[in-house]
Short mmCIF file of C-alpha atoms in Angstrom, two decimals:
data_model
loop_
_atom_site.label_atom_id
_atom_site.label_comp_id
_atom_site.label_asym_id
_atom_site.label_seq_id
_atom_site.Cartn_x
_atom_site.Cartn_y
_atom_site.Cartn_z
CA MET A 917 -45.85 -80.02 21.19
CA ARG A 918 -47.54 -78.75 17.89
CA VAL A 919 -45.53 -79.49 14.78
CA ARG A 920 -45.68 -76.62 12.29
CA LYS A 921 -45.61 -77.60 8.63
CA LEU A 922 -44.93 -75.01 5.81
CA THR A 923 -44.68 -76.67 2.46
CA PHE A 924 -43.06 -75.17 -0.71
CA THR A 925 -46.59 -75.02 -2.14
CA ALA A 926 -47.51 -72.61 0.69
CA LEU A 927 -44.44 -70.64 0.04
CA VAL A 928 -45.41 -70.17 -3.53
CA VAL A 929 -48.74 -68.77 -2.52
CA ALA A 930 -47.24 -66.33 0.03
CA ALA A 931 -44.27 -65.47 -2.18
CA GLY A 932 -46.26 -64.99 -5.35
CA LEU A 933 -47.43 -61.55 -4.22
CA SER A 934 -44.12 -60.13 -3.36
CA LEU A 935 -41.18 -61.95 -4.78
CA THR A 936 -41.52 -60.77 -8.38
CA ALA A 937 -40.49 -57.25 -7.41
CA CYS A 938 -38.27 -57.99 -4.47
CA ASN A 939 -35.41 -59.54 -6.52
CA GLY A 940 -34.00 -61.10 -3.32
CA GLY A 941 -34.40 -57.99 -1.21
CA ASP A 942 -35.73 -60.07 1.80
CA GLY A 943 -32.74 -62.37 1.91
CA THR A 944 -29.74 -61.73 4.08
CA ALA A 945 -26.13 -61.73 3.03
CA GLN A 946 -24.10 -64.87 3.98
CA GLY A 947 -22.06 -64.31 7.15
CA ASP A 948 -18.30 -63.92 7.13
CA GLY A 949 -18.00 -66.72 9.77
CA PRO A 950 -20.14 -69.23 11.73
CA ALA A 951 -23.30 -68.05 13.35
CA THR A 952 -22.96 -68.56 17.12
CA SER A 953 -25.03 -68.71 20.23
CA SER A 954 -23.19 -68.64 23.56
CA ALA A 955 -24.93 -70.70 26.39
CA SER A 956 -26.53 -68.39 28.88
CA SER A 957 -29.27 -68.28 31.45
CA GLY A 958 -30.96 -65.28 29.98
CA ALA A 959 -33.64 -65.15 27.45
CA SER A 960 -31.42 -63.31 24.92
CA SER A 961 -27.80 -62.76 24.10
CA GLY A 962 -28.40 -59.55 22.23
CA GLY A 963 -27.56 -58.57 18.69
CA GLY A 964 -29.19 -59.24 15.39
CA SER A 965 -28.71 -61.99 12.85
CA GLY A 966 -26.61 -59.54 10.61
CA SER A 967 -23.97 -59.45 13.29
CA GLY A 968 -23.74 -63.31 13.56
CA SER A 969 -24.94 -63.28 17.13
CA SER A 970 -28.33 -64.96 18.32
CA LYS A 971 -31.16 -64.75 20.56
CA GLN A 972 -32.92 -67.50 22.59
CA GLU A 973 -36.69 -67.87 22.49
CA ALA A 974 -38.63 -69.45 25.30
CA GLY A 975 -41.70 -71.55 24.41
CA LYS A 976 -40.78 -71.91 20.70
CA ASP A 977 -42.70 -74.71 18.84
CA SER A 978 -40.43 -76.72 16.58
CA ALA A 979 -40.72 -79.53 14.06
CA GLY A 980 -37.98 -81.91 15.33
CA GLU A 981 -38.64 -81.37 19.12
CA GLY A 982 -38.76 -84.23 21.49
CA SER A 983 -42.50 -84.40 21.97
CA GLY A 984 -42.86 -85.63 18.33
CA GLY A 985 -42.25 -89.22 19.11
CA GLN A 986 -38.56 -88.75 20.10
CA GLU A 987 -37.31 -90.68 23.01
CA SER A 988 -36.06 -88.56 25.92
CA ALA A 989 -32.33 -88.77 26.27
CA ALA A 990 -32.44 -88.48 30.05
CA GLY A 991 -34.71 -91.49 30.71
CA SER A 992 -33.44 -94.56 28.76
CA GLY A 993 -30.52 -96.97 28.31
CA SER A 994 -26.97 -96.16 29.50
CA ASP A 995 -27.95 -92.42 29.74
CA ALA A 996 -30.47 -92.98 32.44
CA GLY A 997 -28.34 -91.36 35.16
CA THR A 998 -27.45 -88.25 33.12
CA GLY A 999 -29.65 -85.20 32.91
CA LYS A 1000 -30.65 -83.95 29.47
CA CYS A 1001 -28.77 -81.09 27.77
CA ARG A 1002 -30.52 -77.74 28.28
CA THR A 1003 -30.67 -75.05 25.65
CA ASP A 1004 -28.92 -72.53 27.98
CA GLU A 1005 -25.98 -75.11 28.43
CA LEU A 1006 -25.19 -75.37 24.73
CA GLU A 1007 -23.27 -73.07 22.56
CA VAL A 1008 -24.90 -73.37 19.11
CA THR A 1009 -23.09 -72.51 15.86
CA ALA A 1010 -23.95 -72.90 12.18
CA THR A 1011 -21.56 -73.00 9.27
CA ASP A 1012 -21.94 -73.40 5.54
CA ALA A 1013 -20.85 -76.96 4.65
CA THR A 1014 -21.83 -77.09 0.93
CA ILE A 1015 -19.22 -78.62 -1.26
CA ASP A 1016 -18.75 -77.41 -4.97
CA GLY A 1017 -20.56 -79.72 -7.23
CA ASP A 1018 -23.06 -81.00 -4.68
CA PRO A 1019 -26.69 -81.01 -5.99
CA GLU A 1020 -28.00 -79.61 -2.75
CA GLY A 1021 -26.81 -77.00 -0.21
CA SER A 1022 -25.67 -78.02 3.25
CA VAL A 1023 -25.29 -76.31 6.61
CA ALA A 1024 -23.67 -77.96 9.65
CA VAL A 1025 -24.97 -77.09 13.16
CA THR A 1026 -22.90 -77.81 16.15
CA PHE A 1027 -23.86 -78.17 19.80
CA LYS A 1028 -21.01 -77.58 22.28
CA ASN A 1029 -21.66 -78.49 25.90
CA GLY A 1030 -20.64 -75.57 28.02
CA GLY A 1031 -22.78 -76.28 31.03
CA GLY A 1032 -19.99 -77.58 33.31
CA ARG A 1033 -21.54 -81.12 33.43
CA ASP A 1034 -21.97 -84.09 31.23
CA CYS A 1035 -25.54 -84.17 29.70
CA ALA A 1036 -27.58 -86.45 27.41
CA LEU A 1037 -28.89 -85.87 23.95
CA ALA A 1038 -30.81 -88.03 21.58
CA GLY A 1039 -32.49 -87.88 18.23
CA TYR A 1040 -33.25 -84.82 16.08
CA ALA A 1041 -33.06 -81.03 16.82
CA GLY A 1042 -35.87 -78.90 15.69
CA VAL A 1043 -34.96 -76.71 12.63
CA ASP A 1044 -37.05 -73.86 11.19
CA LEU A 1045 -35.85 -71.51 8.37
CA LYS A 1046 -37.12 -67.82 8.66
CA THR A 1047 -38.05 -66.78 5.14
CA GLY A 1048 -39.58 -63.81 3.46
CA ALA A 1049 -42.73 -65.87 2.93
CA GLY A 1050 -43.02 -67.32 6.43
CA GLU A 1051 -41.41 -69.91 8.55
CA LEU A 1052 -40.46 -73.21 7.02
CA SER A 1053 -39.97 -76.28 9.29
CA ALA A 1054 -37.41 -78.90 8.13
CA GLU A 1055 -38.32 -82.55 7.61
CA ARG A 1056 -36.45 -85.18 9.47
CA SER A 1057 -34.16 -87.30 7.08
CA GLY A 1058 -35.37 -90.57 8.51
CA GLN A 1059 -31.85 -91.68 9.51
CA LYS A 1060 -31.37 -93.65 12.74
CA ALA A 1061 -31.18 -91.30 15.71
CA ASP A 1062 -29.00 -92.52 18.61
CA SER A 1063 -28.72 -91.28 22.12
CA MET A 1064 -25.34 -90.05 23.51
CA VAL A 1065 -23.85 -88.53 26.59
CA LEU A 1066 -22.14 -85.15 25.62
CA GLU A 1067 -19.32 -84.58 27.98
CA ASP A 1068 -18.50 -81.15 29.30
CA GLY A 1069 -16.57 -79.27 26.53
CA GLU A 1070 -17.52 -81.83 23.89
CA SER A 1071 -19.31 -81.03 20.66
CA VAL A 1072 -21.63 -82.80 18.32
CA SER A 1073 -22.88 -81.73 14.88
CA PHE A 1074 -25.82 -82.44 12.57
CA GLY A 1075 -26.56 -81.47 9.03
CA ILE A 1076 -29.28 -79.49 7.20
CA THR A 1077 -29.75 -79.94 3.49
CA TYR A 1078 -31.71 -77.72 1.27
CA PRO A 1079 -32.37 -77.22 -2.50
CA LEU A 1080 -30.18 -74.74 -4.26
CA ASN A 1081 -31.86 -71.99 -6.21
CA ASP A 1082 -30.46 -72.44 -9.79
CA THR A 1083 -33.70 -71.36 -11.39
CA GLY A 1084 -32.50 -68.01 -12.41
CA GLY A 1085 -35.20 -66.31 -10.38
CA SER A 1086 -34.98 -64.29 -7.23
CA GLY A 1087 -36.35 -67.15 -5.14
CA VAL A 1088 -37.54 -67.05 -1.48
CA GLY A 1089 -35.03 -65.08 0.87
CA ILE A 1090 -33.80 -66.94 3.97
CA THR A 1091 -33.55 -64.45 6.86
CA GLY A 1092 -32.62 -66.64 9.81
CA LEU A 1093 -32.20 -70.11 11.28
CA VAL A 1094 -34.11 -71.27 14.44
CA VAL A 1095 -32.75 -74.36 16.25
CA THR A 1096 -34.31 -76.18 19.20
CA PRO A 1097 -32.11 -78.86 20.92
CA PRO A 1098 -33.82 -82.24 21.19
CA ASP A 1099 -36.47 -82.54 23.86
CA GLU A 1100 -36.26 -78.88 24.63
CA THR A 1101 -38.77 -76.04 23.92
CA LYS A 1102 -36.34 -73.07 24.21
CA SER A 1103 -34.90 -72.10 20.82
CA VAL A 1104 -31.84 -70.36 19.49
CA THR A 1105 -32.00 -67.95 16.54
CA LEU A 1106 -28.88 -67.75 14.30
CA ALA A 1107 -27.88 -66.03 11.17
CA TRP A 1108 -28.28 -68.31 8.14
CA PRO A 1109 -24.81 -69.29 6.80
CA GLY A 1110 -25.90 -70.86 3.56
CA ALA A 1111 -27.27 -69.70 0.19
CA ALA A 1112 -29.45 -66.57 0.42
CA THR A 1113 -32.52 -67.92 -1.19
CA LEU A 1114 -34.64 -71.10 -1.86
CA PRO A 1115 -36.17 -71.80 -5.22
CA VAL A 1116 -39.88 -71.24 -5.61
CA THR A 1117 -41.42 -74.59 -6.60
CA ASP A 1118 -44.94 -76.08 -6.92
CA GLY A 1119 -44.34 -78.27 -3.87
CA SER A 1120 -42.75 -81.18 -5.80
CA GLY A 1121 -39.21 -79.95 -5.27
CA THR A 1122 -36.60 -81.21 -2.70
CA PRO A 1123 -37.59 -80.21 0.77
CA VAL A 1124 -35.40 -78.86 3.52
CA ARG A 1125 -34.20 -81.77 5.60
CA VAL A 1126 -32.49 -82.08 8.99
CA GLY A 1127 -30.31 -85.14 9.96
CA PRO A 1128 -29.94 -86.68 13.43
CA LEU A 1129 -27.20 -85.76 15.89
CA GLY A 1130 -23.83 -86.91 14.57
CA SER A 1131 -24.81 -86.67 10.95
CA ALA A 1132 -22.26 -83.87 10.20
CA GLY A 1133 -18.60 -83.65 10.83
CA GLN A 1134 -15.83 -86.19 11.32
CA GLY A 1135 -16.83 -88.92 13.84
CA GLY A 1136 -20.01 -87.00 14.88
CA THR A 1137 -18.47 -85.63 18.15
CA SER A 1138 -15.27 -83.86 19.07
#
């Protein structure tokens, strides 16, 4: 699977032509509650990002998806007899997890197994931010990524960290969040629950990073 990389340098080039006048016009307001995707067998659940609903996209390339060196959850260790979790079996939600005083913003993404069976997950999900200057793929944090069996009705969360726009400028507006479960190609598009913009930098700033499954929330699973 092709891994798309969009650096902050590229964002500056694309944003330089439009951000001076937009004054944040291409960002979206933060949602009143968590952005949610209910598991379904269809290609779309309807609704736009402004309503907090989501759509699922088949064949979506993603930075953290299983073909990028990630071990398949369904074929190793104690999980060998459990099929992997499919996108349509997972209810995906995203909430703002930033704590006042933190130097970076944080969003927690949760997978809840609603497929009626236990399933296996391992490693990193793919995370892409939709912005007014193009799509930005999050980098993996480098933390150890374990495999797990997610029981029916159980949830697991991971974190996304991103630089806060404290420059005083309009920044680069974030218009959506695209999440691809590990070892899957079908994605879920959510409303972005965090800050409305990213800072415009020369490429030397803090990147957007995604942690492994279990890297957000108390105890990893619930």
